[in-house]
Tab-separated table of N, CA, C and O in Angstrom:
chain	number	residue	atom	x	y	z
R	1	MET	N	-1.488	-41.071	-31.827
R	1	MET	CA	-2.501	-41.350	-32.774
R	1	MET	C	-2.286	-40.397	-33.892
R	1	MET	O	-2.301	-39.120	-33.435
R	2	PRO	N	-1.903	-41.147	-34.745
R	2	PRO	CA	-1.331	-40.500	-35.995
R	2	PRO	C	-2.525	-39.836	-36.705
R	2	PRO	O	-3.939	-40.366	-36.417
R	3	MET	N	-3.116	-38.521	-37.217
R	3	MET	CA	-4.263	-37.883	-37.313
R	3	MET	C	-4.499	-38.623	-39.013
R	3	MET	O	-5.294	-39.030	-39.372
R	4	GLU	N	-3.578	-39.899	-39.572
R	4	GLU	CA	-4.008	-40.196	-41.055
R	4	GLU	C	-4.752	-41.517	-40.785
R	4	GLU	O	-5.426	-41.749	-41.587
R	5	ASN	N	-5.022	-41.925	-39.365
R	5	ASN	CA	-5.636	-43.021	-39.318
R	5	ASN	C	-7.361	-42.543	-38.079
R	5	ASN	O	-7.986	-43.416	-38.108
R	6	LEU	N	-7.621	-40.956	-38.107
R	6	LEU	CA	-8.543	-40.634	-38.222
R	6	LEU	C	-9.789	-40.846	-38.880
R	6	LEU	O	-11.049	-41.162	-38.301
R	7	SER	N	-9.483	-40.596	-40.429
R	7	SER	CA	-10.287	-41.453	-40.943
R	7	SER	C	-11.211	-42.344	-41.227
R	7	SER	O	-12.314	-42.887	-41.454
R	8	TYR	N	-10.420	-43.654	-40.632
R	8	TYR	CA	-10.990	-45.056	-40.462
R	8	TYR	C	-11.366	-45.100	-38.589
R	8	TYR	O	-12.287	-46.033	-39.462
R	9	LEU	N	-11.206	-44.262	-38.225
R	9	LEU	CA	-12.145	-44.301	-36.346
R	9	LEU	C	-13.309	-43.377	-37.510
R	9	LEU	O	-14.586	-44.000	-36.578
R	10	PHE	N	-13.297	-42.584	-38.104
R	10	PHE	CA	-14.515	-41.838	-38.607
R	10	PHE	C	-15.518	-42.929	-39.364
R	10	PHE	O	-16.746	-43.315	-39.298
R	11	ALA	N	-14.994	-43.931	-39.970
R	11	ALA	CA	-15.981	-44.435	-40.989
R	11	ALA	C	-16.409	-45.970	-39.777
R	11	ALA	O	-16.882	-46.380	-39.804
R	12	ALA	N	-15.212	-46.457	-38.529
R	12	ALA	CA	-15.937	-47.330	-38.488
R	12	ALA	C	-17.318	-46.572	-37.379
R	12	ALA	O	-18.643	-47.546	-37.554
R	13	TYR	N	-17.186	-45.840	-36.961
R	13	TYR	CA	-18.169	-45.323	-35.874
R	13	TYR	C	-19.164	-45.061	-36.818
R	13	TYR	O	-20.403	-44.845	-36.490
R	14	ALA	N	-18.977	-44.154	-38.370
R	14	ALA	CA	-20.453	-44.281	-39.352
R	14	ALA	C	-20.815	-45.395	-39.731
R	14	ALA	O	-22.639	-45.167	-39.245
R	15	ILE	N	-20.072	-46.440	-39.623
R	15	ILE	CA	-20.744	-47.715	-39.846
R	15	ILE	C	-21.790	-48.348	-39.346
R	15	ILE	O	-22.261	-48.937	-39.118
R	16	ILE	N	-21.061	-48.586	-37.275
R	16	ILE	CA	-21.901	-48.808	-36.800
R	16	ILE	C	-22.780	-48.244	-35.994
R	16	ILE	O	-23.808	-48.630	-35.678
R	17	PHE	N	-22.810	-46.434	-36.188
R	17	PHE	CA	-23.975	-46.098	-36.041
R	17	PHE	C	-25.400	-46.249	-37.521
R	17	PHE	O	-26.182	-46.196	-37.593
R	18	ALA	N	-25.104	-46.247	-38.909
R	18	ALA	CA	-26.238	-46.529	-40.060
R	18	ALA	C	-26.249	-48.433	-39.068
R	18	ALA	O	-27.657	-48.368	-39.703
R	19	VAL	N	-25.311	-48.813	-38.852
R	19	VAL	CA	-26.159	-50.492	-38.689
R	19	VAL	C	-27.217	-50.741	-37.028
R	19	VAL	O	-28.194	-50.945	-37.280
R	20	ILE	N	-26.789	-49.660	-36.469
R	20	ILE	CA	-27.254	-49.311	-35.170
R	20	ILE	C	-28.879	-48.846	-35.057
R	20	ILE	O	-30.260	-49.131	-35.458
R	21	PHE	N	-28.665	-48.027	-37.101
R	21	PHE	CA	-30.206	-47.736	-37.200
R	21	PHE	C	-31.197	-48.633	-37.881
R	21	PHE	O	-32.698	-47.910	-37.603
R	22	GLY	N	-29.677	-49.273	-39.064
R	22	GLY	CA	-30.750	-49.478	-39.867
R	22	GLY	C	-31.423	-51.041	-38.747
R	22	GLY	O	-32.695	-51.500	-39.018
R	23	TYR	N	-30.898	-51.243	-37.325
R	23	TYR	CA	-31.664	-52.337	-36.814
R	23	TYR	C	-32.939	-51.735	-36.111
R	23	TYR	O	-33.954	-52.662	-35.676
R	24	VAL	N	-32.323	-50.633	-35.108
R	24	VAL	CA	-33.979	-50.174	-35.105
R	24	VAL	C	-34.794	-49.255	-35.814
R	24	VAL	O	-35.949	-49.905	-34.875
R	25	LEU	N	-34.815	-49.323	-36.718
R	25	LEU	CA	-35.932	-49.357	-38.039
R	25	LEU	C	-36.632	-50.304	-38.273
R	25	LEU	O	-37.966	-50.728	-38.441
R	26	PHE	N	-35.644	-51.336	-38.362
R	26	PHE	CA	-36.305	-52.780	-38.553
R	26	PHE	C	-37.039	-53.574	-37.349
R	26	PHE	O	-38.199	-53.870	-38.351
R	27	ILE	N	-36.715	-53.061	-35.841
R	27	ILE	CA	-37.614	-52.964	-34.726
R	27	ILE	C	-39.159	-52.456	-34.571
R	27	ILE	O	-39.723	-53.032	-34.332
R	28	TRP	N	-38.618	-51.121	-35.062
R	28	TRP	CA	-39.623	-49.928	-35.024
R	28	TRP	C	-40.849	-50.738	-36.164
R	28	TRP	O	-41.774	-50.805	-35.391
R	29	ARG	N	-39.792	-50.853	-37.093
R	29	ARG	CA	-41.259	-51.651	-38.699
R	29	ARG	C	-42.101	-53.046	-38.101
R	29	ARG	O	-43.020	-52.992	-38.231
R	30	ARG	N	-41.521	-53.197	-37.442
R	30	ARG	CA	-41.593	-55.194	-37.180
R	30	ARG	C	-42.826	-55.234	-36.009
R	30	ARG	O	-43.847	-55.784	-35.947
R	31	GLN	N	-42.594	-53.787	-34.957
R	31	GLN	CA	-43.899	-53.583	-34.140
R	31	GLN	C	-44.696	-53.118	-34.537
R	31	GLN	O	-45.628	-53.496	-34.191
R	32	ALA	N	-44.986	-52.040	-35.028
R	32	ALA	CA	-45.872	-50.993	-35.679
R	32	ALA	C	-46.751	-52.499	-36.335
R	32	ALA	O	-47.859	-52.584	-36.333
R	33	THR	N	-46.262	-53.755	-36.892
R	33	THR	CA	-46.474	-55.052	-37.788
R	33	THR	C	-47.144	-55.888	-36.969
R	33	THR	O	-48.681	-56.811	-37.273
R	34	LEU	N	-47.019	-56.144	-35.649
R	34	LEU	CA	-47.070	-56.650	-34.286
R	34	LEU	C	-48.437	-56.251	-33.952
R	34	LEU	O	-49.715	-56.647	-33.327
R	35	GLU	N	-48.464	-55.025	-33.833
R	35	GLU	CA	-49.740	-53.745	-32.869
R	35	GLU	C	-50.873	-54.122	-33.684
R	35	GLU	O	-51.524	-54.300	-33.276
R	36	ARG	N	-50.489	-54.077	-35.280
R	36	ARG	CA	-52.015	-54.422	-36.324
R	36	ARG	C	-52.264	-55.293	-36.446
R	36	ARG	O	-53.679	-55.293	-35.942
R	37	GLU	N	-51.675	-56.401	-36.077
R	37	GLU	CA	-51.990	-57.993	-36.777
R	37	GLU	C	-52.754	-58.207	-34.749
R	37	GLU	O	-53.900	-58.914	-35.309
R	38	LEU	N	-51.731	-57.037	-33.630
R	38	LEU	CA	-53.049	-57.360	-32.628
R	38	LEU	C	-54.283	-56.978	-32.245
R	38	LEU	O	-55.173	-57.549	-31.921
R	39	ARG	N	-54.726	-55.253	-32.496
R	39	ARG	CA	-55.754	-55.481	-33.277
R	39	ARG	C	-56.494	-55.714	-33.893
R	39	ARG	O	-57.847	-55.648	-33.090
R	40	ALA	N	-56.286	-56.078	-34.667
R	40	ALA	CA	-57.116	-56.919	-35.785
R	40	ALA	C	-57.684	-58.162	-34.701
R	40	ALA	O	-58.652	-58.744	-35.193
R	41	MET	N	-56.938	-59.027	-34.274
R	41	MET	CA	-57.335	-60.250	-33.566
R	41	MET	C	-57.946	-60.069	-32.695
R	41	MET	O	-58.997	-60.458	-32.061
R	42	GLU	N	-57.858	-58.619	-31.950
R	42	GLU	CA	-58.987	-58.459	-30.669
R	42	GLU	C	-60.112	-57.636	-31.200
R	42	GLU	O	-61.083	-58.342	-30.513
R	43	ALA	N	-60.169	-57.187	-32.644
R	43	ALA	CA	-61.388	-56.913	-33.118
R	43	ALA	C	-62.216	-58.624	-33.544
R	43	ALA	O	-63.567	-58.205	-33.674
R	44	ARG	N	-61.389	-59.250	-34.513
R	44	ARG	CA	-61.856	-60.927	-34.450
R	44	ARG	C	-62.338	-61.272	-32.717
R	44	ARG	O	-63.742	-62.041	-33.195
R	45	MET	N	-61.976	-61.054	-31.984
R	45	MET	CA	-62.060	-61.496	-30.889
R	45	MET	C	-63.519	-61.352	-30.032
R	45	MET	O	-64.828	-62.218	-29.799
R	46	ARG	N	-63.418	-59.984	-30.473
R	46	ARG	CA	-64.400	-58.841	-29.932
R	46	ARG	C	-66.420	-59.190	-30.814
R	46	ARG	O	-66.854	-59.776	-30.027
R	47	ALA	N	-65.682	-59.157	-31.957
R	47	ALA	CA	-66.866	-59.976	-32.855
R	47	ALA	C	-67.297	-60.860	-32.440
R	47	ALA	O	-68.889	-61.525	-32.722
R	48	LEU	N	-66.622	-62.325	-32.593
R	48	LEU	CA	-66.998	-63.984	-32.143
R	48	LEU	C	-67.560	-63.426	-30.812
R	48	LEU	O	-68.778	-63.898	-30.444
R	49	ASP	N	-67.348	-63.115	-29.993
R	49	ASP	CA	-67.850	-62.817	-28.840
R	49	ASP	C	-68.921	-62.356	-28.457
R	49	ASP	O	-70.106	-62.521	-28.239
R	50	LYS	N	-69.126	-61.104	-28.935
R	50	LYS	CA	-70.675	-60.529	-29.131
R	50	LYS	C	-71.553	-61.396	-30.550
R	50	LYS	O	-72.822	-62.141	-29.609
R	51	ALA	N	-71.208	-62.635	-31.220
R	51	ALA	CA	-71.559	-63.566	-31.949
R	51	ALA	C	-72.145	-64.892	-30.840
R	51	ALA	O	-73.584	-65.669	-30.916
R	52	GLY	N	-71.129	-64.776	-30.330
R	52	GLY	CA	-71.074	-65.907	-29.082
R	52	GLY	C	-72.869	-65.308	-28.234
R	52	GLY	O	-72.901	-65.881	-27.579
R	53	ALA	N	-72.586	-64.711	-28.068
R	53	ALA	CA	-73.261	-64.048	-26.767
R	53	ALA	C	-74.858	-63.898	-27.232
R	53	ALA	O	-75.381	-64.403	-26.905
R	54	SER	N	-75.138	-63.637	-28.415
R	54	SER	CA	-76.317	-63.797	-29.341
R	54	SER	C	-76.836	-64.958	-29.719
R	54	SER	O	-78.120	-65.308	-29.551
R	55	ALA	N	-75.985	-66.335	-30.034
R	55	ALA	CA	-76.456	-66.939	-29.568
R	55	ALA	C	-76.947	-68.025	-28.547
R	55	ALA	O	-77.809	-68.751	-28.338
R	56	ARG	N	-75.970	-67.613	-27.973
R	56	ARG	CA	-76.626	-67.650	-26.593
R	56	ARG	C	-77.438	-67.628	-25.985
R	56	ARG	O	-78.759	-68.220	-25.081
R	57	ALA	N	-78.470	-65.727	-26.592
R	57	ALA	CA	-79.224	-65.639	-26.104
R	57	ALA	C	-80.435	-65.982	-26.681
R	57	ALA	O	-81.192	-65.973	-26.527
R	58	GLY	N	-80.321	-66.279	-27.815
R	58	GLY	CA	-80.977	-67.176	-28.982
R	58	GLY	C	-81.262	-67.917	-28.188
R	58	GLY	O	-82.880	-69.230	-28.281
R	59	ALA	N	-81.099	-69.425	-28.390
R	59	ALA	CA	-80.675	-70.417	-27.879
R	59	ALA	C	-81.747	-70.572	-26.060
R	59	ALA	O	-81.722	-71.432	-25.723
R	60	SER	N	-81.191	-69.437	-25.128
R	60	SER	CA	-81.992	-69.963	-23.788
R	60	SER	C	-84.006	-69.357	-24.457
R	60	SER	O	-83.983	-69.396	-23.706
R	61	ARG	N	-83.454	-68.114	-25.262
R	61	ARG	CA	-84.543	-67.870	-25.804
R	61	ARG	C	-85.844	-68.889	-25.691
R	61	ARG	O	-86.785	-69.274	-26.160
R	62	ILE	N	-84.563	-70.131	-27.144
R	62	ILE	CA	-85.548	-70.996	-27.689
R	62	ILE	C	-86.533	-72.199	-26.352
R	62	ILE	O	-86.839	-72.438	-26.885
R	63	GLY	N	-85.508	-72.328	-25.345
R	63	GLY	CA	-85.711	-72.903	-24.539
R	63	GLY	C	-86.716	-73.128	-23.800
R	63	GLY	O	-86.801	-73.735	-22.987
R	64	ALA	N	-87.088	-72.102	-24.068
R	64	ALA	CA	-87.609	-71.259	-22.703
R	64	ALA	C	-89.537	-71.720	-22.678
R	64	ALA	O	-90.480	-71.858	-23.351
């Protein structure tokens, strides 16, 4: 293989690594966003569960 084609090989590998790095960065940011949304949803569900438990407890006291 002639040495003048070595620059093309280097450029191809550099492009491939840049694309892989960009994809990993995209996935990492998307996962962080999903984890943040999941934590917020879990907090809302805990709040609703507490509100529902309070309402059920209040209803049982009223009916007694």
